[in-house]
Coordinates of C-alpha atoms in Angstrom, one line a residue:
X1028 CA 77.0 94.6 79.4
X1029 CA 80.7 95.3 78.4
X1030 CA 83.6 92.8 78.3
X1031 CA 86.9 92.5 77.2
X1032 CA 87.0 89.7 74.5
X1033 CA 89.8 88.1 72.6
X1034 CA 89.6 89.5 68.7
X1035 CA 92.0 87.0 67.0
X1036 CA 95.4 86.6 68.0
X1037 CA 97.3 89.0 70.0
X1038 CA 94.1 91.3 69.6
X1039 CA 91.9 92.3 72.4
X1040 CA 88.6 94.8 72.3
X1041 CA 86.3 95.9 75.2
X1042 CA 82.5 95.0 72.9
X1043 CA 79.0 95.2 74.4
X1044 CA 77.7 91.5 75.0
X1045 CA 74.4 89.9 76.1
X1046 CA 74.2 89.4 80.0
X1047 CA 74.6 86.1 81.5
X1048 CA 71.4 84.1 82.9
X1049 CA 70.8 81.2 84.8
X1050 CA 71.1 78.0 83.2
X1051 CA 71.5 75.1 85.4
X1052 CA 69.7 74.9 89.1
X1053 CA 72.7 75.7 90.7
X1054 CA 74.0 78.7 89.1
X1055 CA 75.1 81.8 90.7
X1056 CA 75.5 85.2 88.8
X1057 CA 78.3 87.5 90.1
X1058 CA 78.5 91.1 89.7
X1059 CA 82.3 91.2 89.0
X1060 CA 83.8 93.6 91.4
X1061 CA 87.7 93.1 90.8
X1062 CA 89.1 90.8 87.6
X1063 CA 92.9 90.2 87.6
X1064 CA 95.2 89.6 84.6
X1065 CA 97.3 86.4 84.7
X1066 CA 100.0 85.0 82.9
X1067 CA 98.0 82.6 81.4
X1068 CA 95.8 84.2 79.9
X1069 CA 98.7 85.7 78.0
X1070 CA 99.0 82.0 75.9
X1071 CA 95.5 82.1 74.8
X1072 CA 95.9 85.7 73.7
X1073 CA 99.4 85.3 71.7
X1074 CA 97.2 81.5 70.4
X1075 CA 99.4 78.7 72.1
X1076 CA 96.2 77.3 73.3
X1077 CA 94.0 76.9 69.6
X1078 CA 90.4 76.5 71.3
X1079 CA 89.7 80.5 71.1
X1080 CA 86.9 82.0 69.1
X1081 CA 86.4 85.5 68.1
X1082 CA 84.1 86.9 70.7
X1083 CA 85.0 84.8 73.8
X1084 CA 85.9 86.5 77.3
X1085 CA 88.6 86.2 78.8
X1086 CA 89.4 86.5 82.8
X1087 CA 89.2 83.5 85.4
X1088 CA 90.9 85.1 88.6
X1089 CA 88.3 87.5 90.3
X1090 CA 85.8 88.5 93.1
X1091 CA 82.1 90.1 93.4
X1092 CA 78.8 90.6 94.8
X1093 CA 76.0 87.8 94.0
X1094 CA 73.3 89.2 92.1
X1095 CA 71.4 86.2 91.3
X1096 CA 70.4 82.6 92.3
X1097 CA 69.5 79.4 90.8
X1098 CA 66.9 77.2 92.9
X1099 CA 69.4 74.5 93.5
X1100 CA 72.2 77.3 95.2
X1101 CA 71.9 76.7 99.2
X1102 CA 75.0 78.7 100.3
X1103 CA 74.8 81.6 98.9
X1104 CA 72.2 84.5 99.0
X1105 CA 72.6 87.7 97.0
X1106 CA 74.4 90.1 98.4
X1107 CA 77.0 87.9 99.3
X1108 CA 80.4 89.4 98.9
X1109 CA 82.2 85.8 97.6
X1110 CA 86.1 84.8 95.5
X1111 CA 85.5 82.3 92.9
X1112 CA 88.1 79.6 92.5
X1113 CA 88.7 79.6 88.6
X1114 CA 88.4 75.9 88.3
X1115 CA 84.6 75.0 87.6
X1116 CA 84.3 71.4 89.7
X1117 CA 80.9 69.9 90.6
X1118 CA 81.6 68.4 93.8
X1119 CA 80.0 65.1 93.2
X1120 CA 82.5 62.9 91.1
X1121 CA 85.4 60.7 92.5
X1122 CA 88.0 63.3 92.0
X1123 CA 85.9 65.9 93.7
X1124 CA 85.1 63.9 96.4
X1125 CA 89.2 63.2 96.9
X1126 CA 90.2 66.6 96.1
X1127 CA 91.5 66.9 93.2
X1128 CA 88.7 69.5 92.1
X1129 CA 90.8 70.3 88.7
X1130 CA 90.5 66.9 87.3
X1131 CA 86.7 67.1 87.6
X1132 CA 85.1 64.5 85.4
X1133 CA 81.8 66.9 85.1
X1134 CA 82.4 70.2 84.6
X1135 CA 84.3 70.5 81.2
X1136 CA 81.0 70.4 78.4
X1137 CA 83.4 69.9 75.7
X1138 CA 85.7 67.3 76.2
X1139 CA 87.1 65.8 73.0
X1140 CA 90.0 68.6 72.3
X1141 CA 91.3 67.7 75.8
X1142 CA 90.6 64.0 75.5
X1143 CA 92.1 63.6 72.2
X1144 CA 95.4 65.8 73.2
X1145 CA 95.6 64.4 76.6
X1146 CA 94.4 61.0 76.6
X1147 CA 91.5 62.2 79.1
X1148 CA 89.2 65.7 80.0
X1149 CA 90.9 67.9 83.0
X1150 CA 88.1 70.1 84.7
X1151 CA 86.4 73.7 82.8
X1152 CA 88.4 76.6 83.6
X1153 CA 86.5 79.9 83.2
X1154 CA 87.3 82.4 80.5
X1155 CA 90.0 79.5 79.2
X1156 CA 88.8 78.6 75.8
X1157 CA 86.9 75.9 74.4
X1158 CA 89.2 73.3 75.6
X1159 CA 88.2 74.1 79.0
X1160 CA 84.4 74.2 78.8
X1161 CA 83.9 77.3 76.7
X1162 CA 83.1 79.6 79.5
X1163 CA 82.5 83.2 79.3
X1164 CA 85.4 84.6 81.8
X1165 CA 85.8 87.3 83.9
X1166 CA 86.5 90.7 82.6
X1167 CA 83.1 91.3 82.1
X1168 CA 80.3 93.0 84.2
X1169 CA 78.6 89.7 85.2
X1170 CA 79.5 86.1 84.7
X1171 CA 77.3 83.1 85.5
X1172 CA 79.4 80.9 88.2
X1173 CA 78.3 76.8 87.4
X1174 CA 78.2 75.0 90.6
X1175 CA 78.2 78.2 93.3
X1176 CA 78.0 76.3 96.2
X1177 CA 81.3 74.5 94.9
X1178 CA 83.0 77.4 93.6
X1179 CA 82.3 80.4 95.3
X1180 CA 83.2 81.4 98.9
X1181 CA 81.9 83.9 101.5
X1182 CA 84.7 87.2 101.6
X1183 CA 85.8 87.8 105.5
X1184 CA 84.7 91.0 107.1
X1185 CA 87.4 93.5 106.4
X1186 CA 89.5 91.8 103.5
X1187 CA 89.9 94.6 100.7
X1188 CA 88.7 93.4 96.8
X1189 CA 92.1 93.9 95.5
X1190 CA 93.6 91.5 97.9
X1191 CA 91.0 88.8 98.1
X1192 CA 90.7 88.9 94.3
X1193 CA 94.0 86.4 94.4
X1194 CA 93.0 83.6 96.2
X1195 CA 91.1 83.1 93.3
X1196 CA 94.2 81.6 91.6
X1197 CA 97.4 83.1 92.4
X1198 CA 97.1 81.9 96.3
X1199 CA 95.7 78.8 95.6
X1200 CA 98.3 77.5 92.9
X1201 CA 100.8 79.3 94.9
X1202 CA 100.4 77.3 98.0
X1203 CA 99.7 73.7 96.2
X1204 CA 103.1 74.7 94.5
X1205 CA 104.2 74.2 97.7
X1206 CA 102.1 71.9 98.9
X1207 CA 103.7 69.2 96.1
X1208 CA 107.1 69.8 97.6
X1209 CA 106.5 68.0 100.5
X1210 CA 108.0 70.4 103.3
X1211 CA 108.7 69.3 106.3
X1212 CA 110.3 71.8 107.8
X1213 CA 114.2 73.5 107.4
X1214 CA 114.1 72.7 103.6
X1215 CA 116.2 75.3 100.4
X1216 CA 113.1 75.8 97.8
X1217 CA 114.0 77.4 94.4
X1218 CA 111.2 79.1 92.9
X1219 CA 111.6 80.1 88.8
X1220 CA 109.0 83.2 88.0
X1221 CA 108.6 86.2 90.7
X1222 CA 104.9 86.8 89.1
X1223 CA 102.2 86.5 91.1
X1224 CA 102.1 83.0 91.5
X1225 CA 105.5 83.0 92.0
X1226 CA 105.7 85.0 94.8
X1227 CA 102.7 83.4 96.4
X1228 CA 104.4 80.0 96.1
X1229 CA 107.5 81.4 97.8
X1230 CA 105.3 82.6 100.9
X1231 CA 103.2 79.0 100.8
X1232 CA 107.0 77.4 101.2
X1233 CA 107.9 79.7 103.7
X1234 CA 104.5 79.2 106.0
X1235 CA 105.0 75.4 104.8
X1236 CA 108.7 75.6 106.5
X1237 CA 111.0 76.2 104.3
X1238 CA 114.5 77.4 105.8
X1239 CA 115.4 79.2 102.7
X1240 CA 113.5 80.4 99.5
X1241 CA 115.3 81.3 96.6
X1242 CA 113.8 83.4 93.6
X1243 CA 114.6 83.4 89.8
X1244 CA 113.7 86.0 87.9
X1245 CA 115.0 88.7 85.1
X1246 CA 113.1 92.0 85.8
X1247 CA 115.2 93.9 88.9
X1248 CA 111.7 95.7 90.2
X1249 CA 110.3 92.4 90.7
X1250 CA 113.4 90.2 92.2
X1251 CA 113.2 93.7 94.3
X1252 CA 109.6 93.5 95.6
X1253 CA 109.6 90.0 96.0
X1254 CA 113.1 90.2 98.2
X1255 CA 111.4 93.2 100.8
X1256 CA 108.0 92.2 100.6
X1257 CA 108.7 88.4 101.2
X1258 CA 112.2 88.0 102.4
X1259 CA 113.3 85.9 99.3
X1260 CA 116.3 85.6 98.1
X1261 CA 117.2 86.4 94.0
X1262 CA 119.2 85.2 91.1
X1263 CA 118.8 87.0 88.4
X1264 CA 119.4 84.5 85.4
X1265 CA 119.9 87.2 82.8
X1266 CA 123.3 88.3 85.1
X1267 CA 124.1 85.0 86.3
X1268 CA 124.4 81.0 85.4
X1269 CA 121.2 79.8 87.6
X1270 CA 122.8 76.5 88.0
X1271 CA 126.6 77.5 89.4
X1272 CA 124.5 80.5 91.4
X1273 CA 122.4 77.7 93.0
X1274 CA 125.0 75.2 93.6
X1275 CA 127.2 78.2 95.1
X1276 CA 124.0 79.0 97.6
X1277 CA 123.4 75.4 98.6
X1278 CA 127.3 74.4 99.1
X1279 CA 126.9 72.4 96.5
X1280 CA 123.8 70.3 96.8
X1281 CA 121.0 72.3 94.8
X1282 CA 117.4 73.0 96.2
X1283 CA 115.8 70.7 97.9
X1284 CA 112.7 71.2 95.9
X1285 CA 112.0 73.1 92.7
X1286 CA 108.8 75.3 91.9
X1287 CA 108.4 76.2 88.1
X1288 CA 105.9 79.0 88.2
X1289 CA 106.8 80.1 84.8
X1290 CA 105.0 78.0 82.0
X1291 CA 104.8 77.9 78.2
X1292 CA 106.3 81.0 77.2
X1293 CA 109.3 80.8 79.5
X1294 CA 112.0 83.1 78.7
X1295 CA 115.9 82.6 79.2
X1296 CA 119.4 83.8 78.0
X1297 CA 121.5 82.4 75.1
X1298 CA 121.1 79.6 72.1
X1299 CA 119.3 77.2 73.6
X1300 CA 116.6 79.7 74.2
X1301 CA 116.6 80.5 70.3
X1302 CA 116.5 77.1 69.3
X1303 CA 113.3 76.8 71.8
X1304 CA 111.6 80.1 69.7
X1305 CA 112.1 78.9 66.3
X1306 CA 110.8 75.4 67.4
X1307 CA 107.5 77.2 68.9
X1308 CA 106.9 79.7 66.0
X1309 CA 107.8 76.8 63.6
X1310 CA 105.1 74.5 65.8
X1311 CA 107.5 71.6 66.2
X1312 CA 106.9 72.1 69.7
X1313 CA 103.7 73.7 71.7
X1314 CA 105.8 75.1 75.0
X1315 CA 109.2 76.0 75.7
X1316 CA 110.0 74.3 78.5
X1317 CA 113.3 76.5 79.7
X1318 CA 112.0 76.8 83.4
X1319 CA 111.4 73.5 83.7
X1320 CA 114.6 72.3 82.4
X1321 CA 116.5 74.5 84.7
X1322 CA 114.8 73.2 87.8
X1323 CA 115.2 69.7 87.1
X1324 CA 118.7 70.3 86.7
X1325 CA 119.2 72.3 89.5
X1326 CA 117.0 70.0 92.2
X1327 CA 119.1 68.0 94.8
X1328 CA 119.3 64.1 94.1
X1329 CA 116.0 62.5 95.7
X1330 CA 114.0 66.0 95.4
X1331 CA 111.1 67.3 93.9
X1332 CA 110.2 69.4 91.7
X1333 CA 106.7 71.1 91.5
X1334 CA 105.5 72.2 87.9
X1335 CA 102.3 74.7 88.4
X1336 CA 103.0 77.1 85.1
X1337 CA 100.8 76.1 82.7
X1338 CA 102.0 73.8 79.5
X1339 CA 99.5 72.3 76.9
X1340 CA 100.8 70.3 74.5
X1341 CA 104.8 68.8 73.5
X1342 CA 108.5 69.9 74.7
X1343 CA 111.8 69.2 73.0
X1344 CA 114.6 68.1 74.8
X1345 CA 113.0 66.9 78.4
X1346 CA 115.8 66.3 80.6
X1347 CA 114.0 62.8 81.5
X1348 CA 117.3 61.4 81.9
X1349 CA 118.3 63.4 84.9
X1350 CA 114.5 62.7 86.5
X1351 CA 115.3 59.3 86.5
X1352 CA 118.8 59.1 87.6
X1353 CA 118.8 61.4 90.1
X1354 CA 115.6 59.8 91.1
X1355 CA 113.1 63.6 91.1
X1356 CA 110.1 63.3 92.4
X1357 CA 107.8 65.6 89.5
X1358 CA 104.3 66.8 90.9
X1359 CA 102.5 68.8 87.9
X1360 CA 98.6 70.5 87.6
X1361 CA 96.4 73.0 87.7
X1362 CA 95.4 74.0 91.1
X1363 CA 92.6 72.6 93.1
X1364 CA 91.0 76.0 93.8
X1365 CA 87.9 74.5 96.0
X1366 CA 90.9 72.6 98.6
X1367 CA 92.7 75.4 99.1
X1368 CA 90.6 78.5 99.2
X1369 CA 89.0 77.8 102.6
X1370 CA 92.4 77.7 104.3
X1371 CA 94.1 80.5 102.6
X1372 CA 91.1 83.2 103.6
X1373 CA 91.4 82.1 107.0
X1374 CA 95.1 83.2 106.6
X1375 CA 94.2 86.1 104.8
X1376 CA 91.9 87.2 107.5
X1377 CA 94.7 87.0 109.7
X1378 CA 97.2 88.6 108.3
X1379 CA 99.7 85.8 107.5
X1380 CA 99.5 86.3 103.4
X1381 CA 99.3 89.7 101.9
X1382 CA 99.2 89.3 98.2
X1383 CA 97.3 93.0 97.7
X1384 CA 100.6 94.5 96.9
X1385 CA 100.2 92.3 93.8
X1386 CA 97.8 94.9 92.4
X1387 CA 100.4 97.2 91.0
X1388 CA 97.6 98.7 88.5
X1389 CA 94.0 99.3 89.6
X1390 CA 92.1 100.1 85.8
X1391 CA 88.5 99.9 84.9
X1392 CA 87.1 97.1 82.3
X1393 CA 87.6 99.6 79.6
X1394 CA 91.1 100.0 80.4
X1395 CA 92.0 96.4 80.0
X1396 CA 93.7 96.3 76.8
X1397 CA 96.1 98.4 78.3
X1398 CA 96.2 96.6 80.9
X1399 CA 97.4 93.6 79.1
X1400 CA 100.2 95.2 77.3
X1401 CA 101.3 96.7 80.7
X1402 CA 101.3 92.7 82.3
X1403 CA 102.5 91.3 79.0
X1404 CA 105.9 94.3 78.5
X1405 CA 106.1 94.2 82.1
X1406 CA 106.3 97.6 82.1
X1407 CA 105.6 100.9 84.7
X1408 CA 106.5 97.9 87.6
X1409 CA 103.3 95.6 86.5
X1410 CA 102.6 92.7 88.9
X1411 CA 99.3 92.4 88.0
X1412 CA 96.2 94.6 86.7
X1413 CA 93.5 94.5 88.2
X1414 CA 90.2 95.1 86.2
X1415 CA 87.2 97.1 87.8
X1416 CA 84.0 97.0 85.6

């Protein structure tokens, strides 16, 4: 079958590889239908995250058609039209059985990179490396799906590929973005990042209760789009000072809660933003954590902010200070795809979230790399691409 693989860093090639089989009882294998790009995939490409291997496939947010079964799967037939969560959990541990399906204590076969940098093993992730798990990914053909009946979910009647495709991911970590914020209804939310998680975070807050959502973001199409399609409003921090433009739009108070939907290769304006590049290229520091700075600056005394871009490893300068004196309440992780997706395709289904304007550029599998460097330059208006094998 043909997939696009990652080649070394910052190189990408579409290569013929062996089909995926069944391995364990309660496998599933998924004819991949629609694949979407994500910002994250962008750090194992450019070689933030060092668990890649020549060869590996790349691709964790999609949807398809079940092909195959293991004996073990009871929920699923083939046939199915089903959205994988891109977080592999089992279902059977303690954190699975309180939801938190991302910090699965089963489902990551190769633990000791993770353990050693982070004290424990989060859950696999597929298509994200050898750190999580080593599973083939997504912008394949097929890809074998671990635990199906965990994982995978039946497709509403009526929901087109190339908007289910993000409640894969983008929904999901969009709407426990906002989920950590603790909304209760009337609240300012800032959000830094009008990507597609971004943008889905802002319409979590606002179905969540949020009075006002604000948006942070340097490329005009997307501050645009994310303003008509979502009724946000924007500050764009390469024409403004984020912090006097918030503290102007909340009479002086700042946001009541902070979403950083940005992550490791954050992007901002003046020195401290070089100082942040040599660090990373020097390795002196794994992330540059610009967006998060900003937001926990920004937030109101007593708020929250709600860290879902992904970091790996060590920042310079933390602002822990202002956490603890202005007493912040910081909720951080990767997304708990299984707790989530249920409830956001019943919203899908009716209407209430409409990410499929997301999919700014429809390609087939062997148009991915130019897929990437479209997402990655941000260029011709890319949200997301949106692989068809």
């Amino acid at each position: 079958m043909r997939a696009l693989c990652w080649e070394g860093v910052g190189k990408l090639a579409v290569r013929d590889v062996p089909e995926p089989r069944i391995r364990a009882e309660g496998d599933i294998i998924v004819r991949v239908r629609a694949s979407s790009v994500c910002g994250s995939d962008l750090h194992l490409i450019n070689g933030y995250l060092p668990a890649m291997r020549e060869g590996d496939i790349l691709g964790h947010e999609f949807m398809g058609e079940v092909v195959e079964t293991g004996p073990g799967v009871r929920r699923h037939r083939v046939g199915d039209r089903v959205v994988v969560g891109s977080v592999v959990a089992c279902g059977g541990c303690w954190y699975c059985r309180t939801e938190q399906y991302s910090l699965c204590d089963n489902s990551n076969p190769q633990p000791v990179f993770t353990e050693k940098l982070w004290g424990h093993a989060a859950a696999g992730i597929l298509g994200y490396s050898h750190a999580a798990g080593g599973y083939a990914g997504s912008h394949a053909e097929y890809i074998r799906v671990p635990f199906g009946d965990i994982g995978a979910f039946a497709v509403p009647e009526g929901v087109p590929d190339d908007s289910v495709v993000f409640a894969s991911d983008a929904m999901p970590t969009g709407w426990m973005a906002a989920d950590f914020c603790g909304l209760t209804g009337g609240e300012v939310v800032a959000v830094w990042g009008a990507g597609g998680v971004g943008q889905m975070a802002a319409r979590s807050a606002q179905l969540l209760g949020a009075e006002r959502v604000i948006m942070i973001d340097r490329f005009p199409d997307r501050l645009a789009t994310a303003a008509e399609r979502i009724g946000v409003e924007t500050i764009n921090y390469a024409e403004t000072d984020v912090l006097e433009a918030l503290r102007e739009l909340t009479a002086g108070r700042g946001p009541d809660a902070c979403i950083e939907a940005v992550g490791m290769e954050s992007h901002d304006v003046g020195p401290t933003y070089a100082y942040d590049r040599v660090k990373q290229a020097a390795r002196l520091q794994t992330d540059r954590p610009t967006s998060v700075r900003q937001a926990i600056m920004a937030c109101r005394k007593g708020g929250t902010v709600s860290i879902v871009g992904v970091y790996a490893g060590l920042v310079d300068k933390f602002p822990l200070g202002a956490a603890m004196n202005k007493a912040l309440v910081l909720r951080m992780g990767q997304m708990h795809a299984q707790r989530y997706i249920p409830m956001l395709l019943d919203r899908l289904a009716a209407g209430e979230i409409e990410p499929g304007y997301l999919a700014t550029h429809p390609l087939s599998l062997d148009e991915g790399v130019h897929g990437y460097e479209l997402f990655e330059k941000k260029e011709d208006g890319c949200l997301r691409s949106v692989l068809h094998p």
